[in-house]
């Protein structure tokens, strides 16, 4: 095995119970307290009896709210903490011990409502039912109010209760003898429970903490909750008046376990492999779950020998024999180093007789040493079942398929090999038990309704198994192959149940399905052994800490329920991709889920993804008509790439706080970007042949990259794009300002060093609205106020004429298209506080049905000053016998006059520069030709004048020429001849 190891030179540590971290050097101890204090808790109690002494539980924040130890004494209640970096804890007996926080010097700091975090490290003893870790209430005198974090009859729970608001909070995880880090947070909108930094549940609630004058306590509650006493060890209790983020929780966990920040931590094993047993020929599966912010590698060992090719998060042993009896472990690595799990043993069990089901008639029973419902395949005699026997159910004609399980039966192996007989293991107060496994072959359906606590593996090789009544809750693992399907039957798996799976399932509906409508949330470790399809007739979710790995494609085919939700699963780096082909997908807490940020979720046509909380660190491909709702700000979107096809929607609204999108964005078509309530901060490149339509009712889309997408930028009524740093949209063919308010800022460029929106060649800026900053129209670019735009069936602007303005200066170097709609009625280009520099081509379009006439006047520009000239006018004249009157362009006004008034060029300026004479003038024919004539005698006839130059008037009728001064000619006259 060749695994990269990197070790911090300042810190070292060890993991959770049963986990040793293999570090290459011993280094100094870190201060966990400083990590917590840096996040500003309202109160923080390390619970260190060696440091506290006496009866006071010190609040180390300095806020003065020391607690009082009740029936807790130094020398008696000292306990060992969870790691080398947290060595202290206090032992609570579940009978009379707690810490009272009512006598502090500043109690008002602890009485608040709304956002909150309750944090602690705990090691519970068995039997905690309503075992409060930190709580106030349950208070019958005030609406039965309660705020709590507790060990809750096998799992953990935190939140509030009142008669008015009922139960609000989150729960999950599973109590064990190991230390765990718990953080219950409320951010103003959602309760979240983290167990060992893994988000296990998130639920919406607008209320959060309840404020009423009741004391906080550690190890119990107050008022009617005073009997809810905790049994076990507690350390490092902290209360915050805001919701810690997922990154802060993770930082506390890794600092507490290893003394380093998450980026420097080696993998932390939070669910090590467990001991397994099975009979000869069976299958067993070991699995591991870890916390790591960087991609991990796995290497399984049998004893001290590395197992070739066993590099997944699970290890499956098939057709087990005595040669497989050994201790197994796994080494998990990342860029910082490795962690080695505790060993887990495999024990081979001894099996009994080989029986086949042969019972006929109703009510046939499967019991122990009773009913003769079997045929012994060893002697072909009728037999009864005894624990340890192998049993087979097949297509024998006439046998009853309704099998009544009675009492506790413990077979060494159950084989159902049938395509005609659809068997049901019914619940007749019976239980399937023991270490034996279940193998399903053939195309039939097996329905398991009897209670199940058997711990062997389940192997689906054909047909369907419906696992009702949570009958597979205790199995060691599940393998699904050969087009078979597991119907969850509403059951719930805990502790990252290992499932190896491949195929599309029976009838293509999914290798794992659920047809029982109770929204089970599965904590599973899915290993894909081939391309896999998951389905759901009724909703089922992935719970916090679930894992998906394997070098194959995962398809979500949500044909029935239409919705599934994933809550912070770990997505392996080797997963080929995820495709949503039916239904809608919900994402929670997936800020760090993807081990490979390039892993792509493809959202099918007209389907939907909704972020309820947390961000996303993977990639995404939105097909035509698909939709993403980011209802989660602020939470970073920070994977690799997001690809949007024509008509897809990428929307974000609700909540406040900037929403960073760090993925590169590729527009393959025009996408719809609705947004509100917060800024969207795009830090990476926006590229592709497409573009977008923005609907924003407040805030901004902030761009800091030199973007290269070439499609349109359609900005709806009111919103703005903010260009920061080198941010630009200089490849977008059309920029259109929607709405009808010229004062509405659509693009702000003041965050750029040059404070300029520069239109490049090939770009057009149209519509109505403002640029905050300077506006430069380069040669080849077009500025065309107003107009009508409908994109994706969204009409953002429908205005015959209108204004585009810039707060700062405007430089016109391309084509400026101005629409005229009757004298005095026209488009306008305005600089609010600076000058306009003329240049390029002025394109004039008469919208009215009436031809232009002499005397018409159009205020087409507005600024504090004007300079420069237009090189061309299109058309060159406003009509037959007419000419453009440019004399007032210095005030922004263009007029129309009769051609006779403009038929005689006028010399307006003579300048001597060096050895040359420069002559300039105007009033010529726009773009017409002229000849410069000279003579020493002004009275000479025209045919005696000598031509010295042939030139053209510019687009405004202006002209200029230069002639060298000769010292031998004392006097020389000039005249122009129009051709």
PDB file of C-alpha atoms in Angstrom, residues 698-842:
ATOM      1  CA  UNK A 698     -33.713  43.452  -5.295  1.00  0.00           C
ATOM      2  CA  UNK A 699     -29.988  43.064  -4.736  1.00  0.00           C
ATOM      3  CA  UNK A 700     -27.454  42.197  -7.436  1.00  0.00           C
ATOM      4  CA  UNK A 701     -25.715  39.557  -9.490  1.00  0.00           C
ATOM      5  CA  UNK A 702     -22.032  40.200  -8.756  1.00  0.00           C
ATOM      6  CA  UNK A 703     -19.474  39.126 -11.393  1.00  0.00           C
ATOM      7  CA  UNK A 704     -15.722  39.216 -10.783  1.00  0.00           C
ATOM      8  CA  UNK A 705     -14.390  37.107 -13.687  1.00  0.00           C
ATOM      9  CA  UNK A 706     -13.631  38.168 -17.245  1.00  0.00           C
ATOM     10  CA  UNK A 707     -16.591  36.184 -18.541  1.00  0.00           C
ATOM     11  CA  UNK A 708     -16.743  34.734 -22.057  1.00  0.00           C
ATOM     12  CA  UNK A 709     -20.342  33.622 -22.581  1.00  0.00           C
ATOM     13  CA  UNK A 710     -21.514  34.916 -25.954  1.00  0.00           C
ATOM     14  CA  UNK A 711     -25.301  34.768 -25.654  1.00  0.00           C
ATOM     15  CA  UNK A 712     -27.600  37.529 -24.389  1.00  0.00           C
ATOM     16  CA  UNK A 713     -27.593  39.285 -21.039  1.00  0.00           C
ATOM     17  CA  UNK A 714     -31.254  40.194 -20.510  1.00  0.00           C
ATOM     18  CA  UNK A 715     -31.692  42.180 -17.300  1.00  0.00           C
ATOM     19  CA  UNK A 716     -35.277  42.529 -16.129  1.00  0.00           C
ATOM     20  CA  UNK A 717     -36.941  45.605 -14.717  1.00  0.00           C
ATOM     21  CA  UNK A 718     -35.035  47.070 -11.806  1.00  0.00           C
ATOM     22  CA  UNK A 719     -32.139  44.727 -10.993  1.00  0.00           C
ATOM     23  CA  UNK A 720     -28.466  45.105 -11.673  1.00  0.00           C
ATOM     24  CA  UNK A 721     -25.298  43.265 -12.557  1.00  0.00           C
ATOM     25  CA  UNK A 722     -22.370  44.481 -10.504  1.00  0.00           C
ATOM     26  CA  UNK A 723     -18.947  44.156 -12.123  1.00  0.00           C
ATOM     27  CA  UNK A 724     -16.193  43.830  -9.532  1.00  0.00           C
ATOM     28  CA  UNK A 725     -12.431  43.731 -10.030  1.00  0.00           C
ATOM     29  CA  UNK A 726     -11.789  42.443 -13.541  1.00  0.00           C
ATOM     30  CA  UNK A 727     -15.410  41.405 -13.946  1.00  0.00           C
ATOM     31  CA  UNK A 728     -16.716  41.874 -17.477  1.00  0.00           C
ATOM     32  CA  UNK A 729     -19.379  40.664 -19.906  1.00  0.00           C
ATOM     33  CA  UNK A 730     -17.581  41.802 -23.069  1.00  0.00           C
ATOM     34  CA  UNK A 731     -18.526  38.726 -25.146  1.00  0.00           C
ATOM     35  CA  UNK A 732     -22.282  38.882 -24.589  1.00  0.00           C
ATOM     36  CA  UNK A 733     -23.808  39.704 -28.003  1.00  0.00           C
ATOM     37  CA  UNK A 734     -26.826  41.534 -26.567  1.00  0.00           C
ATOM     38  CA  UNK A 735     -27.166  43.382 -23.298  1.00  0.00           C
ATOM     39  CA  UNK A 736     -30.767  44.457 -22.827  1.00  0.00           C
ATOM     40  CA  UNK A 737     -32.092  46.675 -20.035  1.00  0.00           C
ATOM     41  CA  UNK A 738     -35.694  45.734 -19.251  1.00  0.00           C
ATOM     42  CA  UNK A 739     -38.430  47.911 -17.841  1.00  0.00           C
ATOM     43  CA  UNK A 740     -39.147  51.560 -18.612  1.00  0.00           C
ATOM     44  CA  UNK A 741     -37.278  53.486 -15.904  1.00  0.00           C
ATOM     45  CA  UNK A 742     -34.182  55.206 -17.241  1.00  0.00           C
ATOM     46  CA  UNK A 743     -32.962  55.924 -13.697  1.00  0.00           C
ATOM     47  CA  UNK A 744     -32.945  52.237 -12.751  1.00  0.00           C
ATOM     48  CA  UNK A 745     -29.330  51.042 -12.563  1.00  0.00           C
ATOM     49  CA  UNK A 746     -28.996  47.775 -14.491  1.00  0.00           C
ATOM     50  CA  UNK A 747     -25.207  47.498 -14.531  1.00  0.00           C
ATOM     51  CA  UNK A 748     -22.790  48.995 -12.042  1.00  0.00           C
ATOM     52  CA  UNK A 749     -19.132  49.178 -13.046  1.00  0.00           C
ATOM     53  CA  UNK A 750     -17.813  51.238 -10.145  1.00  0.00           C
ATOM     54  CA  UNK A 751     -16.257  48.124  -8.614  1.00  0.00           C
ATOM     55  CA  UNK A 752     -13.878  47.820 -11.582  1.00  0.00           C
ATOM     56  CA  UNK A 753     -10.537  49.674 -11.481  1.00  0.00           C
ATOM     57  CA  UNK A 754     -11.541  51.680 -14.593  1.00  0.00           C
ATOM     58  CA  UNK A 755     -15.163  52.057 -13.413  1.00  0.00           C
ATOM     59  CA  UNK A 756     -16.198  51.398 -17.017  1.00  0.00           C
ATOM     60  CA  UNK A 757     -18.660  49.251 -18.915  1.00  0.00           C
ATOM     61  CA  UNK A 758     -16.913  48.808 -22.253  1.00  0.00           C
ATOM     62  CA  UNK A 759     -18.920  47.411 -25.154  1.00  0.00           C
ATOM     63  CA  UNK A 760     -16.633  45.405 -27.431  1.00  0.00           C
ATOM     64  CA  UNK A 761     -17.021  44.934 -31.183  1.00  0.00           C
ATOM     65  CA  UNK A 762     -20.098  42.833 -31.922  1.00  0.00           C
ATOM     66  CA  UNK A 763     -21.947  43.794 -28.749  1.00  0.00           C
ATOM     67  CA  UNK A 764     -25.238  45.696 -28.558  1.00  0.00           C
ATOM     68  CA  UNK A 765     -26.602  47.544 -25.529  1.00  0.00           C
ATOM     69  CA  UNK A 766     -30.344  48.218 -25.807  1.00  0.00           C
ATOM     70  CA  UNK A 767     -33.383  48.850 -23.636  1.00  0.00           C
ATOM     71  CA  UNK A 768     -33.976  51.509 -20.993  1.00  0.00           C
ATOM     72  CA  UNK A 769     -31.928  52.052 -17.859  1.00  0.00           C
ATOM     73  CA  UNK A 770     -28.662  53.248 -16.395  1.00  0.00           C
ATOM     74  CA  UNK A 771     -25.024  52.277 -16.094  1.00  0.00           C
ATOM     75  CA  UNK A 772     -23.413  53.285 -12.804  1.00  0.00           C
ATOM     76  CA  UNK A 773     -19.967  54.276 -14.048  1.00  0.00           C
ATOM     77  CA  UNK A 774     -18.533  55.141 -17.437  1.00  0.00           C
ATOM     78  CA  UNK A 775     -19.840  53.780 -20.739  1.00  0.00           C
ATOM     79  CA  UNK A 776     -17.546  53.193 -23.722  1.00  0.00           C
ATOM     80  CA  UNK A 777     -18.964  52.028 -27.057  1.00  0.00           C
ATOM     81  CA  UNK A 778     -16.004  50.605 -28.987  1.00  0.00           C
ATOM     82  CA  UNK A 779     -15.783  50.523 -32.810  1.00  0.00           C
ATOM     83  CA  UNK A 780     -18.009  47.705 -34.045  1.00  0.00           C
ATOM     84  CA  UNK A 781     -20.312  47.900 -30.998  1.00  0.00           C
ATOM     85  CA  UNK A 782     -23.853  49.298 -31.013  1.00  0.00           C
ATOM     86  CA  UNK A 783     -25.769  51.465 -28.553  1.00  0.00           C
ATOM     87  CA  UNK A 784     -29.514  51.338 -29.271  1.00  0.00           C
ATOM     88  CA  UNK A 785     -31.858  52.694 -26.577  1.00  0.00           C
ATOM     89  CA  UNK A 786     -35.338  51.160 -26.037  1.00  0.00           C
ATOM     90  CA  UNK A 787     -36.768  48.405 -28.230  1.00  0.00           C
ATOM     91  CA  UNK A 788     -38.719  45.217 -27.565  1.00  0.00           C
ATOM     92  CA  UNK A 789     -37.221  42.008 -26.199  1.00  0.00           C
ATOM     93  CA  UNK A 790     -38.942  38.688 -25.561  1.00  0.00           C
ATOM     94  CA  UNK A 791     -36.680  35.791 -24.564  1.00  0.00           C
ATOM     95  CA  UNK A 792     -37.852  32.443 -23.115  1.00  0.00           C
ATOM     96  CA  UNK A 793     -41.387  33.864 -23.510  1.00  0.00           C
ATOM     97  CA  UNK A 794     -40.425  36.575 -21.005  1.00  0.00           C
ATOM     98  CA  UNK A 795     -40.978  40.128 -22.287  1.00  0.00           C
ATOM     99  CA  UNK A 796     -38.508  42.326 -20.444  1.00  0.00           C
ATOM    100  CA  UNK A 797     -39.010  45.467 -22.507  1.00  0.00           C
ATOM    101  CA  UNK A 798     -41.482  46.795 -25.105  1.00  0.00           C
ATOM    102  CA  UNK A 799     -40.727  50.477 -25.609  1.00  0.00           C
ATOM    103  CA  UNK A 800     -40.739  52.359 -28.934  1.00  0.00           C
ATOM    104  CA  UNK A 801     -38.340  54.960 -27.580  1.00  0.00           C
ATOM    105  CA  UNK A 802     -36.449  55.493 -24.367  1.00  0.00           C
ATOM    106  CA  UNK A 803     -33.224  56.478 -22.672  1.00  0.00           C
ATOM    107  CA  UNK A 804     -29.966  54.794 -21.779  1.00  0.00           C
ATOM    108  CA  UNK A 805     -27.839  56.777 -19.392  1.00  0.00           C
ATOM    109  CA  UNK A 806     -24.519  56.530 -17.625  1.00  0.00           C
ATOM    110  CA  UNK A 807     -23.790  58.234 -14.343  1.00  0.00           C
ATOM    111  CA  UNK A 808     -20.287  59.084 -15.585  1.00  0.00           C
ATOM    112  CA  UNK A 809     -18.909  59.896 -19.059  1.00  0.00           C
ATOM    113  CA  UNK A 810     -19.951  58.278 -22.341  1.00  0.00           C
ATOM    114  CA  UNK A 811     -17.616  57.668 -25.272  1.00  0.00           C
ATOM    115  CA  UNK A 812     -19.282  56.779 -28.580  1.00  0.00           C
ATOM    116  CA  UNK A 813     -17.018  54.961 -31.031  1.00  0.00           C
ATOM    117  CA  UNK A 814     -19.270  52.399 -32.698  1.00  0.00           C
ATOM    118  CA  UNK A 815     -22.826  52.787 -33.971  1.00  0.00           C
ATOM    119  CA  UNK A 816     -25.361  54.810 -31.995  1.00  0.00           C
ATOM    120  CA  UNK A 817     -28.904  54.042 -33.164  1.00  0.00           C
ATOM    121  CA  UNK A 818     -31.468  56.696 -32.293  1.00  0.00           C
ATOM    122  CA  UNK A 819     -35.168  56.334 -33.099  1.00  0.00           C
ATOM    123  CA  UNK A 820     -37.123  59.487 -34.041  1.00  0.00           C
ATOM    124  CA  UNK A 821     -40.886  59.562 -33.548  1.00  0.00           C
ATOM    125  CA  UNK A 822     -41.977  63.081 -34.490  1.00  0.00           C
ATOM    126  CA  UNK A 823     -40.276  66.371 -33.776  1.00  0.00           C
ATOM    127  CA  UNK A 824     -39.041  66.500 -30.169  1.00  0.00           C
ATOM    128  CA  UNK A 825     -39.834  62.829 -29.544  1.00  0.00           C
ATOM    129  CA  UNK A 826     -36.874  60.443 -29.704  1.00  0.00           C
ATOM    130  CA  UNK A 827     -34.471  58.133 -27.939  1.00  0.00           C
ATOM    131  CA  UNK A 828     -31.890  59.762 -25.751  1.00  0.00           C
ATOM    132  CA  UNK A 829     -28.391  58.928 -24.536  1.00  0.00           C
ATOM    133  CA  UNK A 830     -27.517  60.775 -21.345  1.00  0.00           C
ATOM    134  CA  UNK A 831     -24.476  61.271 -19.186  1.00  0.00           C
ATOM    135  CA  UNK A 832     -25.851  62.309 -15.802  1.00  0.00           C
ATOM    136  CA  UNK A 833     -22.733  63.944 -14.395  1.00  0.00           C
ATOM    137  CA  UNK A 834     -20.084  64.086 -17.135  1.00  0.00           C
ATOM    138  CA  UNK A 835     -19.413  64.578 -20.853  1.00  0.00           C
ATOM    139  CA  UNK A 836     -20.292  62.703 -24.038  1.00  0.00           C
ATOM    140  CA  UNK A 837     -17.632  62.241 -26.696  1.00  0.00           C
ATOM    141  CA  UNK A 838     -19.063  61.819 -30.199  1.00  0.00           C
ATOM    142  CA  UNK A 839     -17.585  59.354 -32.679  1.00  0.00           C
ATOM    143  CA  UNK A 840     -18.394  56.482 -34.989  1.00  0.00           C
ATOM    144  CA  UNK A 841     -21.719  56.361 -36.815  1.00  0.00           C
ATOM    145  CA  UNK A 842     -24.988  58.024 -35.837  1.00  0.00           C
TER     146      UNK A 842
END
